[in-house]
CSV table of C-alpha atoms in Angstrom, one decimal:
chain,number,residue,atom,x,y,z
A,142,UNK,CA,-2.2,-61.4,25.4
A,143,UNK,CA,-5.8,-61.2,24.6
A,144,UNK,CA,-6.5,-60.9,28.9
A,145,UNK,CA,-4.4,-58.0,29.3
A,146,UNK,CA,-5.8,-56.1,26.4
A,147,UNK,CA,-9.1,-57.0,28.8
A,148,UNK,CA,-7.6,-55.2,31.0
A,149,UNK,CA,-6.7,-52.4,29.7
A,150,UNK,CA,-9.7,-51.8,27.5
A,151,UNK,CA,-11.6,-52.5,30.5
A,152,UNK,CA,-9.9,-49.8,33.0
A,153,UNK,CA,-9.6,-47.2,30.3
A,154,UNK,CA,-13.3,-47.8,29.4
A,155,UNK,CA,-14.3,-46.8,33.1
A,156,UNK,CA,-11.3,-44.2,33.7
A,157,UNK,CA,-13.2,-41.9,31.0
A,158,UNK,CA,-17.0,-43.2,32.0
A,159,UNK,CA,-16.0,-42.2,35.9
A,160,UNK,CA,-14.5,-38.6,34.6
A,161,UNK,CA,-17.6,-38.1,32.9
A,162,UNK,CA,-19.7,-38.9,35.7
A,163,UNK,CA,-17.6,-36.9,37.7
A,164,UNK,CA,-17.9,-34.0,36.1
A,165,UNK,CA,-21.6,-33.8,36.1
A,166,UNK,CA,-21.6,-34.5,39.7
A,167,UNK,CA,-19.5,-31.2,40.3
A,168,UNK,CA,-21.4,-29.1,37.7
A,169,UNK,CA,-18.7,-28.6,35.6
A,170,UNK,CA,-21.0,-30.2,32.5
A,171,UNK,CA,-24.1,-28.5,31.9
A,172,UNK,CA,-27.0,-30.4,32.8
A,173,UNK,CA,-28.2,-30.2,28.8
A,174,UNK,CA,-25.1,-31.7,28.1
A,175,UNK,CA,-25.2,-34.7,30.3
A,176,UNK,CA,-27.6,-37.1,28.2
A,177,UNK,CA,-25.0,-37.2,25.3
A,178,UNK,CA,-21.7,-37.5,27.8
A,179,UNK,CA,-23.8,-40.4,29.7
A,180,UNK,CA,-24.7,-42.5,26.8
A,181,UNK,CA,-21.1,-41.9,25.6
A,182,UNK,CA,-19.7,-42.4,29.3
A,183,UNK,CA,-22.0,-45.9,28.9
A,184,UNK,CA,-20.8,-47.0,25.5
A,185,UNK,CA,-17.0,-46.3,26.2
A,186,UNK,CA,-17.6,-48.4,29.3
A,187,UNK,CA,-19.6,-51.1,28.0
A,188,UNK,CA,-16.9,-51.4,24.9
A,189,UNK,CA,-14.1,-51.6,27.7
A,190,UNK,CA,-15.8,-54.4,29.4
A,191,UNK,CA,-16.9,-56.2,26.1
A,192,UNK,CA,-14.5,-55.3,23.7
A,193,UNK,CA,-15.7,-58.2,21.6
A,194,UNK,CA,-19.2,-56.7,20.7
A,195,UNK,CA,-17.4,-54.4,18.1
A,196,UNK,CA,-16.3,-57.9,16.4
A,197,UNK,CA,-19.7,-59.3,16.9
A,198,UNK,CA,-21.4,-55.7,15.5
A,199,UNK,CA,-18.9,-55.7,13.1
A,200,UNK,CA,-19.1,-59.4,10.9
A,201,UNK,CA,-23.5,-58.7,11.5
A,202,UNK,CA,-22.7,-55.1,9.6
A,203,UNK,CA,-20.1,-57.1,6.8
A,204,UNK,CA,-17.3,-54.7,7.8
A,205,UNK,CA,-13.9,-56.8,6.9
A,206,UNK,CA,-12.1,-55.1,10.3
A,207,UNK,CA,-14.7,-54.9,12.7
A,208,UNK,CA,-12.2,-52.1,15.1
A,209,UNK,CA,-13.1,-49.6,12.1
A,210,UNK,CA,-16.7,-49.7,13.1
A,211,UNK,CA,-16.4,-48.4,16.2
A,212,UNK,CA,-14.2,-45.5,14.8
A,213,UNK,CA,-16.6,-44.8,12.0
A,214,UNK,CA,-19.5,-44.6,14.9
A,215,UNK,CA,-17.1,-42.5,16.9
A,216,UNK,CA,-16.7,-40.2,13.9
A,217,UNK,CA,-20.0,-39.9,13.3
A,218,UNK,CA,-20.9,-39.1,17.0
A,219,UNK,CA,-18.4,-35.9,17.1
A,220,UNK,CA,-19.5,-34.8,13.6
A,221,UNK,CA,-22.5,-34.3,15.4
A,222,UNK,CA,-21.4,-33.1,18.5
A,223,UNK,CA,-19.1,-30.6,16.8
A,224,UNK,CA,-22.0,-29.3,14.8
A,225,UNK,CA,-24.3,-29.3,17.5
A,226,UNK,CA,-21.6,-27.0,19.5
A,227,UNK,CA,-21.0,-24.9,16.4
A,228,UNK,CA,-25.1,-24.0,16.8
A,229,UNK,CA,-25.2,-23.3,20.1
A,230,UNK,CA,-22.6,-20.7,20.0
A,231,UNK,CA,-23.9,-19.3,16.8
A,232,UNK,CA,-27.0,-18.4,19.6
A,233,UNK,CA,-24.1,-17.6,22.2
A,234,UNK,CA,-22.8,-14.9,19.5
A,235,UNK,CA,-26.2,-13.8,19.0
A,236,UNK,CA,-26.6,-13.1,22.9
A,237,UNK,CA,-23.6,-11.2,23.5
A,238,UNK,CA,-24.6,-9.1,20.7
A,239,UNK,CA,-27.0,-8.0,21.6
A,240,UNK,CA,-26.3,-7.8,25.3
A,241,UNK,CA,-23.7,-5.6,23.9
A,242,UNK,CA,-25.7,-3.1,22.0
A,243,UNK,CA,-28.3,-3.0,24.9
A,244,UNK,CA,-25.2,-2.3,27.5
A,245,UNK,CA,-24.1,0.2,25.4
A,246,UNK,CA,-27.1,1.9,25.3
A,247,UNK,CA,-27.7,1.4,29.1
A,248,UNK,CA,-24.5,2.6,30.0
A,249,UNK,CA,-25.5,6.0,28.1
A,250,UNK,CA,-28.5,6.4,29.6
A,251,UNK,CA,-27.0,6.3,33.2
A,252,UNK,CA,-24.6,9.1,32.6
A,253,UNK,CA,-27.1,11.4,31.1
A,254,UNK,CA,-29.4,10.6,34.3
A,255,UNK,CA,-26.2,10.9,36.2
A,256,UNK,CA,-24.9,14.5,34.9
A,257,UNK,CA,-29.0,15.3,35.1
A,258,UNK,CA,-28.8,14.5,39.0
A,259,UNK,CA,-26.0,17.0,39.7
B,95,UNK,CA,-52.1,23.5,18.0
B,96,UNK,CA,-53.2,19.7,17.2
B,97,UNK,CA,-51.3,18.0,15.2
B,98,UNK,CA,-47.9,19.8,15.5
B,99,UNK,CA,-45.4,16.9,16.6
B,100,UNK,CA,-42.1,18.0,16.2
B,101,UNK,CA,-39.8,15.6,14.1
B,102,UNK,CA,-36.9,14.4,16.0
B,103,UNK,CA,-34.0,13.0,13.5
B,104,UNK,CA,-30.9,11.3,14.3
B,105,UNK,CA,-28.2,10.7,12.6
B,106,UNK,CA,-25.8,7.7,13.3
B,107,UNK,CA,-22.3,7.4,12.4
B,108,UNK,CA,-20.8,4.1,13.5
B,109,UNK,CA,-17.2,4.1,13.7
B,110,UNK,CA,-13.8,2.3,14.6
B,111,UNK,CA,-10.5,4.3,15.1
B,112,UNK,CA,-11.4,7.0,13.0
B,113,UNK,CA,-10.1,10.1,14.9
B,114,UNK,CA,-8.5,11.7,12.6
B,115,UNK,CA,-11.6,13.1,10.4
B,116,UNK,CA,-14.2,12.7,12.7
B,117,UNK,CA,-14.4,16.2,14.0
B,118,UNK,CA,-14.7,17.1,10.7
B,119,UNK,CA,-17.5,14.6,9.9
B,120,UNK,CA,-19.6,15.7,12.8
B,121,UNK,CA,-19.0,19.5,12.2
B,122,UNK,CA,-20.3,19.6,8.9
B,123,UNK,CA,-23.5,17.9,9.1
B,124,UNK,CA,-24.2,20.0,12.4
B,125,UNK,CA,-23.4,22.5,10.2
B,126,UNK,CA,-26.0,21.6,7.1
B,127,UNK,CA,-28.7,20.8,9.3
B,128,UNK,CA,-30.1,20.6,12.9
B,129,UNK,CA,-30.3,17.5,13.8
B,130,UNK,CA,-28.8,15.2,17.1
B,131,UNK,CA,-25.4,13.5,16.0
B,132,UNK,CA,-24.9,9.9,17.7
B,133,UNK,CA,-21.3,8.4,17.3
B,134,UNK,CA,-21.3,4.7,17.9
B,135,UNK,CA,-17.7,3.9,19.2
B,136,UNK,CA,-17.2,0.8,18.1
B,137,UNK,CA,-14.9,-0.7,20.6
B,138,UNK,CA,-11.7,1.8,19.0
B,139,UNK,CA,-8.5,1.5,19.9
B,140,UNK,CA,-7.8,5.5,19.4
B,141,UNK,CA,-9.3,8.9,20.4
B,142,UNK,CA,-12.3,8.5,18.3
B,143,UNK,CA,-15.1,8.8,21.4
B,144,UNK,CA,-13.8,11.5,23.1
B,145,UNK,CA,-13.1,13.1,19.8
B,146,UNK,CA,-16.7,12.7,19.1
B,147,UNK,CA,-18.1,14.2,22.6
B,148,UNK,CA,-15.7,17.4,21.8
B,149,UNK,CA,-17.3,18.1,18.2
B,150,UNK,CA,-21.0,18.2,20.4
B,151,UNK,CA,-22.0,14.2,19.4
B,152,UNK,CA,-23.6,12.1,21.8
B,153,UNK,CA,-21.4,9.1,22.2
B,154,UNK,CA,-22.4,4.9,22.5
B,155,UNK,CA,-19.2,3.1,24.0
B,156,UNK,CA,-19.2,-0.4,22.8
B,157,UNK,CA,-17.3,-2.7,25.2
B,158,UNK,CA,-17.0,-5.4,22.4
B,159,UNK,CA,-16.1,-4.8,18.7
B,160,UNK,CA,-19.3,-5.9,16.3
B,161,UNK,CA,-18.3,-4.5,13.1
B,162,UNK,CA,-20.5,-1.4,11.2
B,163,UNK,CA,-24.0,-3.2,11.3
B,164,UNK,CA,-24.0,-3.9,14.7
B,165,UNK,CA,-22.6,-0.4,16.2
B,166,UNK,CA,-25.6,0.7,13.8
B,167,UNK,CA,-28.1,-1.7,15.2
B,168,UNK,CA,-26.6,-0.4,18.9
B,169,UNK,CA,-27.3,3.2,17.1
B,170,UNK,CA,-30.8,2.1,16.3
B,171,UNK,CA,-31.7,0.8,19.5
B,172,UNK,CA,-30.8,4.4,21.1
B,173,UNK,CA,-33.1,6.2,18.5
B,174,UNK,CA,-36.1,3.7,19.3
B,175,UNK,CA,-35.5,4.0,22.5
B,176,UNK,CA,-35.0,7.8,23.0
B,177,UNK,CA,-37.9,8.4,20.4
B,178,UNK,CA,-36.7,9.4,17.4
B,179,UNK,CA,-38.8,9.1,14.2
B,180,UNK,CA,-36.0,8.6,12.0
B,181,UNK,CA,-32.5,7.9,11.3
B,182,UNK,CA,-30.0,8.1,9.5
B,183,UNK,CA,-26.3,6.6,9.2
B,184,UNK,CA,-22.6,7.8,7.5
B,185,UNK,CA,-20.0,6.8,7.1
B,186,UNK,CA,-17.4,8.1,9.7
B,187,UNK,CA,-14.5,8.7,7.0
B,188,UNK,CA,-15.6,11.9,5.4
B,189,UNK,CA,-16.6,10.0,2.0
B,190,UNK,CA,-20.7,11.1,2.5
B,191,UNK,CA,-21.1,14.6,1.6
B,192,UNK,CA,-23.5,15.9,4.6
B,193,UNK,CA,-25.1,18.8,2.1
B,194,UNK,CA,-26.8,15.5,0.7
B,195,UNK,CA,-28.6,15.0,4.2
B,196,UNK,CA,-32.1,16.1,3.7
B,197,UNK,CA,-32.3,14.5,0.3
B,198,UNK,CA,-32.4,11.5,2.1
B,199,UNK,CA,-34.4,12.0,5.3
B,200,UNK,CA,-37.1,13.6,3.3
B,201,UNK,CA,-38.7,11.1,1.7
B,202,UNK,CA,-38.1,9.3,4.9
B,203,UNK,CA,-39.7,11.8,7.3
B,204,UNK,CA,-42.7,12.5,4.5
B,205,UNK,CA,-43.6,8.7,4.9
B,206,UNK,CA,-43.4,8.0,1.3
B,207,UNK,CA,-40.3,5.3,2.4
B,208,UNK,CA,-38.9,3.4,5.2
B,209,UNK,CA,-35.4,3.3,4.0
B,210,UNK,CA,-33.8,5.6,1.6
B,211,UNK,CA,-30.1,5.0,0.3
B,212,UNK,CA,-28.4,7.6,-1.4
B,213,UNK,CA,-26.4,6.3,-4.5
B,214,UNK,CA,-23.6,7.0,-6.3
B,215,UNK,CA,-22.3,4.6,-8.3
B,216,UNK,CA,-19.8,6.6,-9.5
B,217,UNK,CA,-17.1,5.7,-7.1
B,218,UNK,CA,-17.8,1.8,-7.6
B,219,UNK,CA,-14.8,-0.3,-9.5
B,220,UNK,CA,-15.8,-2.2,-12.9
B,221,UNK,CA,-15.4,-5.6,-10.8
B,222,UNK,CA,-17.7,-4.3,-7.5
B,223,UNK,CA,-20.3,-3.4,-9.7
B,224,UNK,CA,-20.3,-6.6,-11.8
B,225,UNK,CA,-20.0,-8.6,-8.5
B,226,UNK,CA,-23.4,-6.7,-7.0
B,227,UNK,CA,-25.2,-6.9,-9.9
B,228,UNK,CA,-24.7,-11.0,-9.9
B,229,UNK,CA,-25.5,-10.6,-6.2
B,230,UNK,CA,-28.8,-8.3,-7.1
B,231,UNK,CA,-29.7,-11.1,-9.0
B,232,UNK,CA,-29.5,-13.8,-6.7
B,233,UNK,CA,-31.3,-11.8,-4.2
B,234,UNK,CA,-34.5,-10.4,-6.6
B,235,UNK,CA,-33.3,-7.3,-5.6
B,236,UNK,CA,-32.6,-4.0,-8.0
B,237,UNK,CA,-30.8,-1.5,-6.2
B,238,UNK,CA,-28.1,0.9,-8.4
B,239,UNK,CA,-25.6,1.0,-5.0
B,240,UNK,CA,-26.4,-1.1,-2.6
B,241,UNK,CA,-23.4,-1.1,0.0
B,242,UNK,CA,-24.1,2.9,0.4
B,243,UNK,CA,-23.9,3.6,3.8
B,244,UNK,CA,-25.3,7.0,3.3
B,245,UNK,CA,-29.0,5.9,4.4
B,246,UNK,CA,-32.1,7.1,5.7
B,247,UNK,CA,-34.4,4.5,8.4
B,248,UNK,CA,-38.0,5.1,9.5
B,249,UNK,CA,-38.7,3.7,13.2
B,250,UNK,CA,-40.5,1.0,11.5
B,251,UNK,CA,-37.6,0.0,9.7
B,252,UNK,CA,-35.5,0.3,12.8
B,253,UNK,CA,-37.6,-1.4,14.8
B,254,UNK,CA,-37.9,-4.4,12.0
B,255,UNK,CA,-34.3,-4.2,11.8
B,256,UNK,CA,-33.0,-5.0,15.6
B,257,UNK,CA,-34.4,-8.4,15.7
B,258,UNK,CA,-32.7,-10.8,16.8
B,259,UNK,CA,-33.1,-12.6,13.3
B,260,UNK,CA,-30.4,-9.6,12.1
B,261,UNK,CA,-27.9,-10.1,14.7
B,262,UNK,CA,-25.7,-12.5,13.2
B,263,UNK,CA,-25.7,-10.1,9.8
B,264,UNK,CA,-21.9,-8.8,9.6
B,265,UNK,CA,-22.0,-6.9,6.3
B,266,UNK,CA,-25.0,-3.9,6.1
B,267,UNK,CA,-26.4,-4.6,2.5
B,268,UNK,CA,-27.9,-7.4,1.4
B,269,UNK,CA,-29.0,-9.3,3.9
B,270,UNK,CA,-30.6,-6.2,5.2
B,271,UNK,CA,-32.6,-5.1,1.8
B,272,UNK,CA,-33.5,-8.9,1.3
B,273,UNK,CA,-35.3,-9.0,5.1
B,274,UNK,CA,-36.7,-5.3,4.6
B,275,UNK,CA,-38.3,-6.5,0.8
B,276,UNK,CA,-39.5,-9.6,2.9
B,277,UNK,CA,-41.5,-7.4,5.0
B,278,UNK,CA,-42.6,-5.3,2.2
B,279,UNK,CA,-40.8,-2.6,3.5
B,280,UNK,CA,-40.7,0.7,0.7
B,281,UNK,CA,-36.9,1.4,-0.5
B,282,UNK,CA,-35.9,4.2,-2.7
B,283,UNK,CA,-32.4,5.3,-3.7
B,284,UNK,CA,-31.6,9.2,-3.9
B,285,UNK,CA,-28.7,10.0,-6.4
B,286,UNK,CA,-26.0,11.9,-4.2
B,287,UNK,CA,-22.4,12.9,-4.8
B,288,UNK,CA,-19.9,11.1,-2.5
B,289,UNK,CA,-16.1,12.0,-2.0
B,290,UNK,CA,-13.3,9.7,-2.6
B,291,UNK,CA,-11.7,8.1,0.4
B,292,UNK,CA,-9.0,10.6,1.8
B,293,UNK,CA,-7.4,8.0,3.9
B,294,UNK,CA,-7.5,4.7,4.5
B,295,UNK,CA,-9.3,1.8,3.1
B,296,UNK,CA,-12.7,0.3,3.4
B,297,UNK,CA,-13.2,-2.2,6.1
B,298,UNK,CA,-14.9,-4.4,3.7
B,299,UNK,CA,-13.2,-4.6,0.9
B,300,UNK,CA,-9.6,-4.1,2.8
B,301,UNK,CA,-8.0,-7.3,1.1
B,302,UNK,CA,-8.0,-9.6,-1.7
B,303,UNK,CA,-8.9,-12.4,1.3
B,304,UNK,CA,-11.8,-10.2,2.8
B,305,UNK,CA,-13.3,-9.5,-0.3
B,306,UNK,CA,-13.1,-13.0,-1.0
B,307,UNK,CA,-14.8,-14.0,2.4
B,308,UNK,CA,-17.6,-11.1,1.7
B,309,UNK,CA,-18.1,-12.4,-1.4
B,310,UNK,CA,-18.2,-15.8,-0.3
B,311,UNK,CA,-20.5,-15.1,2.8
B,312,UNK,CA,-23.1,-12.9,0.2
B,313,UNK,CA,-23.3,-15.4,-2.1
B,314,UNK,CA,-24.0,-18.1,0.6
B,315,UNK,CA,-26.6,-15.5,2.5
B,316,UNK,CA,-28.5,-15.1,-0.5
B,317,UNK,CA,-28.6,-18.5,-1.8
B,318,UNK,CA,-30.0,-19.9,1.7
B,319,UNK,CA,-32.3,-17.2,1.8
B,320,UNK,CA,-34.3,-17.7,-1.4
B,321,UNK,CA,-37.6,-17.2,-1.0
């Protein structure tokens, strides 16, 4: 039982890590981005190899079910992310904002200079 | 003769789908004074731009709805841009009486203030004025009616106030007085008279939910900002 869990921990693992890698290679993950998708791409792989590092984390840490470690860690890792993406397009709604207001403005401008030109 | 600049004024009504007494708006105020009218169109759904164009107003069509502090920072950016030495902003609904107008750009365009707010805290509920004064509190601020829209801007102000700090404001009071007291910027109110709303409802306060999420987004605006 415990070999085809191998298995299947271990193809799943570098399923997602290829995706990742993938995506990066065809630009459709912004560069910025990468560093956190790689080290994830790298622990999802090394986990789907290894499977039994999470036991051996695990009893070091004192944590009863070891498994729950690597959720808590993978918890921890979106809170982050999430918040981190929640920033970023608090700057996003800043930019179009303002691109907005300066468009508008633009826009303006070119008609007057347009009805001025005949 | 040296000396002898002539004082251009502007005054900025941002609006959103408020055709129906916008002619009206415009008209009187070109009729109390002589000053340029900008309507900032912010991203309506009705007649309320061409409306505008019709009654003699210059027009700024936003593509993208921002709410009333950012069609006004879109109107500010035109008056720094064009030159203007001051501004000033109403409310688009008919509730700012326009006869009040040079009350509130004089002080402005005499440089004894950068932002003048015409007050009248007549038309404020029991609970709104009880909220604002807890809010005036929190903010060290001590304004009689601070979510008047009837207000006067020198350039300085309007050039202080379309950084990119401000951009992320989405109501036009506190945060704004808290930045401009920040920068030691001079505010005065001027008492005015204001008429009740006609039709329609304030954006703001338009449900027991928004008010909730204004009050809720204040409160958390002023206690992060705390000097």
């Amino acid at each position: 039982m415990s070999i085809s869990y191998h298995i299947v921990t271990s193809v799943l693992g570098f399923l997602m890590a290829s995706a990742i890698i993938l995506l990066i290679r065809k630009d459709r993950l912004h560069p910025l981005y990468t560093l956190w998708w790689f080290i994830a791409a790298l622990c999802i792989g090394l986990l789907g190899l290894f499977p039994s590092i999470a036991d051996l984390i695990g009893k070091k840490l004192g944590i009863a079910y070891p498994p729950i470690f690597v959720l808590i860690v993978a918890n921890i890792m979106l809170f982050f992310k999430i918040l981190l993406m929640d920033i970023e397009r608090t700057e996003n709604k800043k930019q179009i904002r303002k691109l907005s207001q300066t468009l508008a403005v633009l826009k303006h401008e070119i008609e007057r200079l347009r009805k001025k030109a005949g | 003769m040296p000396g002898n600049k002539i004082v251009r004024s502007l005054v900025i009504i941002p609006v959103k789908d408020e055709a129906a007494h916008l002619e009206n708006v415009i008209k009187e105020i070109m009729a109390h004074l002589s000053v340029a009218v900008l309507v900032v169109d912010d991203n309506s759904k009705d007649f309320s731009a061409a409306v505008a164009e019709n009654a003699g107003a210059k027009v700024l069509r936003l593509d993208i709805t921002l709410g009333p502090w950012g069609a006004i920072q879109t109107g500010f950016r035109f008056a720094l841009s064009r030159g203007y030495d001051v501004a000033a902003t109403m409310d688009g609904d008919g509730q700012h009486i326009a006869e009040f107008l040079p009350g509130i750009l004089a002080p402005v365009l005499a440089g004894k203030a950068d932002v003048a707010v015409g007050t009248f805290t007549e038309r404020l509920t029991a609970g709104r004025r009880a909220a604002l004064r807890i809010f005036q509190f929190l903010g060290n601020l001590d304004f009689p009616d601070i979510t008047s829209g009837m207000r006067a801007y020198s350039r300085k102000a309007m050039k202080l106030l379309t950084t990119d700090e401000l951009l992320l404001l989405d109501y036009p009071d506190f945060g704004i007085f808290t930045y401009l007291n920040r920068n030691r910027l001079k505010l005065i109110d001027i008492p005015v008279k204001m008429r009740n709303r006609t039709m329609g409802k304030s954006r703001v306060f338009r449900s027991p939910s928004a008010i909730a999420m204004y009050l809720f987004y204040t409160y958390l605006l002023l206690v992060a900002k705390r000097r």
